[in-house]
Amino acid sequence: MPDNNNDLTLSAPLSGPVLTLGNVPDDVFASGAMGDGIAIDPLNDCLHAPCAGVVIHVARTGHALTIRADNGAEVLLHVGIDTVQLNGEGFALLVKQGARVSNGQPLVRFDLDRIARQCKSLVSLIILTNGEQFELRPVAVNTVKVGDALLRIVARQPAAVQSVSDNSQAHASASVRITHRGGLHARPAALVRKTAQGFSSQSQLHFAGKSASC
């Protein structure tokens, strides 16, 4: 079972200059819609695990994966910008979904030259996707090497629950079909989620015979 009381220091999964989210050349990541995080402009061609944990999701195209750390924090690692359009070419996955990984373990090898030539940017993201439970505290660095301390993840204190009475009866419903040439992967899904958070709403996702509500 994850221990949500434990703080965690993430190691740099790549080597290169460190960028704040605001300097990432992508509006979705830069806005924080995906969650809080940091970016690295990679100088090496292998993504490493920033902590010990379990791989809970691997993109079918190999450009991104998510690790659940032992304290429960979930960290998305996304190589490059718009790399989903490569459809897996130039990426070699070294782990599978469900695998237990150690800190520093190689996860994905990728073709730096191909990404630089065919995609928007090489800049790669490290995003905390369950920020409602944790917060990030960056370590003050400008450039890192694989394994250097990069971020601290600290559990949030439980907020006091307030009872709010809402007598409003107004409501609306609609059926919306959302399409994207790369599929509903992390970035467009984050925009849908951010929009829904502006309303008192419930969303249901149906895929391959499975359903989930949020």
Coordinates of C-alpha atoms in Angstrom, one line a residue:
M1 CA 0.0 0.0 0.0
P2 CA 1.3 3.5 -0.8
D3 CA 2.4 5.6 2.2
N4 CA 1.0 9.1 1.5
N5 CA 2.8 10.6 4.6
N6 CA 6.3 10.2 3.0
D7 CA 7.9 13.0 1.2
L8 CA 9.8 12.0 -2.0
T9 CA 12.8 13.5 -3.9
L10 CA 12.6 12.9 -7.6
S11 CA 15.8 12.3 -9.5
A12 CA 16.4 13.8 -13.0
P13 CA 15.2 11.3 -15.6
L14 CA 17.2 13.1 -18.3
S15 CA 20.3 15.3 -18.6
G16 CA 20.1 18.9 -19.8
P17 CA 18.9 22.4 -19.1
V18 CA 15.9 22.7 -16.7
L19 CA 12.9 24.8 -17.7
T20 CA 9.9 25.9 -15.7
L21 CA 6.5 25.0 -17.1
G22 CA 5.9 28.6 -18.2
N23 CA 8.9 28.3 -20.6
V24 CA 7.6 25.1 -22.2
P25 CA 6.7 25.7 -25.9
D26 CA 3.2 24.2 -25.5
D27 CA 0.1 25.9 -24.2
V28 CA -1.4 22.9 -22.5
F29 CA 1.7 22.0 -20.5
A30 CA 2.6 25.7 -19.8
S31 CA -0.8 26.4 -18.5
G32 CA -0.6 23.7 -15.9
A33 CA -3.6 21.9 -17.3
M34 CA -1.8 18.6 -17.1
G35 CA -0.6 19.4 -13.5
D36 CA 2.4 21.0 -11.9
G37 CA 5.9 20.0 -13.0
I38 CA 9.1 20.9 -14.7
A39 CA 10.8 20.3 -18.0
I40 CA 14.2 19.3 -19.3
D41 CA 15.7 19.9 -22.8
P42 CA 17.4 16.5 -23.1
L43 CA 21.0 16.0 -24.2
N44 CA 20.9 12.2 -23.8
D45 CA 18.8 9.6 -25.6
C46 CA 17.4 7.6 -22.7
L47 CA 14.6 8.3 -20.2
H48 CA 15.3 7.0 -16.7
A49 CA 13.0 6.4 -13.7
P50 CA 12.9 9.4 -11.4
C51 CA 12.0 7.2 -8.4
A52 CA 11.1 3.7 -7.4
G53 CA 7.5 2.7 -8.2
V54 CA 5.2 0.9 -10.5
V55 CA 4.5 1.8 -14.2
I56 CA 0.8 2.4 -14.2
H57 CA 0.4 3.6 -17.8
V58 CA 2.4 3.4 -21.0
A59 CA 1.4 5.3 -24.1
R60 CA 0.9 3.0 -27.1
T61 CA 3.3 5.2 -29.0
G62 CA 6.0 4.9 -26.4
H63 CA 6.6 8.6 -26.0
A64 CA 5.1 8.8 -22.4
L65 CA 4.5 6.8 -19.3
T66 CA 3.3 7.3 -15.8
I67 CA 4.9 5.9 -12.6
R68 CA 3.1 5.6 -9.2
A69 CA 5.8 6.2 -6.6
D70 CA 5.8 4.2 -3.3
N71 CA 4.2 7.2 -1.5
G72 CA 1.3 7.3 -3.9
A73 CA 2.4 10.2 -6.1
E74 CA 1.8 9.7 -9.8
V75 CA 4.4 11.2 -12.2
L76 CA 3.9 11.5 -15.9
L77 CA 7.1 11.4 -18.0
H78 CA 6.5 12.8 -21.5
V79 CA 9.4 12.9 -24.1
G80 CA 9.2 15.8 -26.5
I81 CA 6.3 17.9 -27.7
D82 CA 3.8 16.5 -30.3
T83 CA 5.8 13.2 -30.3
V84 CA 2.6 11.2 -30.4
Q85 CA 2.5 12.1 -34.1
L86 CA 5.5 9.8 -34.7
N87 CA 3.2 6.9 -33.9
G88 CA 6.0 5.1 -31.9
E89 CA 8.7 5.5 -34.5
G90 CA 12.0 6.4 -32.9
F91 CA 11.0 5.1 -29.5
A92 CA 12.1 1.8 -27.9
L93 CA 10.2 0.9 -24.7
L94 CA 12.4 -0.9 -22.1
V95 CA 9.5 -1.5 -19.6
K96 CA 5.9 -2.7 -19.7
Q97 CA 2.8 -1.4 -17.9
G98 CA 2.6 -3.0 -14.5
A99 CA 6.4 -3.4 -14.1
R100 CA 8.1 -2.5 -10.9
V101 CA 11.0 -0.1 -11.5
S102 CA 13.9 1.2 -9.4
N103 CA 15.2 4.7 -9.2
G104 CA 17.4 5.4 -12.2
Q105 CA 16.3 2.4 -14.2
P106 CA 16.2 3.0 -18.0
L107 CA 12.6 3.3 -19.3
V108 CA 12.7 4.4 -22.9
R109 CA 15.3 5.0 -25.5
F110 CA 14.5 7.5 -28.2
D111 CA 16.0 9.0 -31.4
L112 CA 17.0 12.6 -30.5
D113 CA 17.7 13.6 -34.1
R114 CA 14.4 12.3 -35.4
I115 CA 12.4 14.1 -32.7
A116 CA 14.3 17.3 -33.3
R117 CA 13.6 17.1 -37.1
Q118 CA 10.0 15.9 -37.1
C119 CA 8.4 17.3 -33.9
K120 CA 7.7 20.6 -32.3
S121 CA 10.3 20.3 -29.6
L122 CA 12.7 18.0 -27.7
V123 CA 11.7 19.6 -24.4
S124 CA 10.5 16.8 -22.1
L125 CA 8.1 17.0 -19.2
I126 CA 8.0 15.7 -15.6
I127 CA 4.4 16.2 -14.4
L128 CA 2.7 15.4 -11.1
T129 CA -0.8 14.3 -12.1
N130 CA -2.4 13.9 -8.7
G131 CA -1.6 17.3 -7.4
E132 CA -4.8 17.3 -5.2
Q133 CA -2.8 15.0 -2.9
F134 CA 0.7 16.3 -3.3
E135 CA 2.6 19.5 -4.1
L136 CA 6.0 20.0 -5.8
R137 CA 8.9 21.9 -4.4
P138 CA 11.6 22.4 -7.1
V139 CA 15.3 22.0 -6.2
A140 CA 17.1 25.2 -7.4
V141 CA 19.1 24.0 -10.4
N142 CA 19.7 25.2 -13.9
T143 CA 21.2 22.1 -15.5
V144 CA 21.0 18.5 -14.4
K145 CA 22.5 15.1 -15.1
V146 CA 20.6 11.9 -14.9
G147 CA 20.2 11.0 -11.2
D148 CA 20.6 14.5 -9.8
A149 CA 18.0 15.7 -7.3
L150 CA 15.3 17.5 -9.3
L151 CA 12.0 17.9 -7.4
R152 CA 10.6 17.3 -3.9
I153 CA 7.1 15.9 -3.6
V154 CA 5.3 16.7 -0.4
A155 CA 2.0 15.4 0.8
R156 CA -0.7 18.0 1.2
Q157 CA -2.4 18.5 4.5
P158 CA -6.0 17.4 4.6
A159 CA -8.3 20.5 4.1
A160 CA -11.2 21.1 6.4
V161 CA -14.4 20.0 4.9
Q162 CA -17.0 22.8 4.7
S163 CA -20.7 22.2 4.3
V164 CA -22.2 24.3 1.5
S165 CA -25.9 24.5 0.9
D166 CA -26.9 25.0 -2.8
N167 CA -30.6 25.5 -3.5
S168 CA -30.1 26.1 -7.2
Q169 CA -32.2 23.8 -9.4
A170 CA -30.6 25.0 -12.7
H171 CA -28.9 22.3 -14.7
A172 CA -28.0 21.4 -18.2
S173 CA -26.9 18.3 -20.1
A174 CA -25.4 17.6 -23.5
S175 CA -23.7 14.9 -25.5
V176 CA -20.4 16.0 -27.0
R177 CA -18.2 14.0 -29.4
I178 CA -14.5 15.0 -29.1
T179 CA -12.0 13.9 -31.8
H180 CA -8.3 14.4 -32.2
R181 CA -6.0 13.1 -34.9
G182 CA -3.7 11.6 -32.3
G183 CA -6.5 10.1 -30.3
L184 CA -7.7 11.4 -26.9
H185 CA -4.2 11.1 -25.3
A186 CA -3.0 13.1 -22.3
R187 CA -2.8 16.6 -23.6
P188 CA -6.3 17.0 -25.2
A189 CA -7.8 15.0 -22.3
A190 CA -6.3 17.5 -19.9
L191 CA -8.1 20.3 -21.7
V192 CA -11.4 18.5 -21.4
R193 CA -10.7 17.9 -17.7
K194 CA -9.8 21.5 -17.1
T195 CA -13.0 22.7 -18.8
A196 CA -15.1 20.3 -16.8
Q197 CA -13.6 21.5 -13.6
G198 CA -15.2 24.9 -14.2
F199 CA -18.6 23.4 -13.7
S200 CA -20.4 21.2 -11.1
S201 CA -20.4 18.2 -13.4
Q202 CA -19.8 14.5 -13.7
S203 CA -17.9 12.8 -16.6
Q204 CA -18.0 9.2 -17.8
L205 CA -15.4 7.6 -20.0
H206 CA -16.2 4.5 -22.0
F207 CA -13.5 2.5 -23.7
A208 CA -13.1 -1.1 -24.8
G209 CA -16.1 -2.2 -22.8
K210 CA -14.9 -0.5 -19.6
S211 CA -16.3 2.6 -17.9
A212 CA -15.1 5.1 -15.4
S213 CA -16.7 8.2 -13.8
C214 CA -15.1 11.3 -12.3

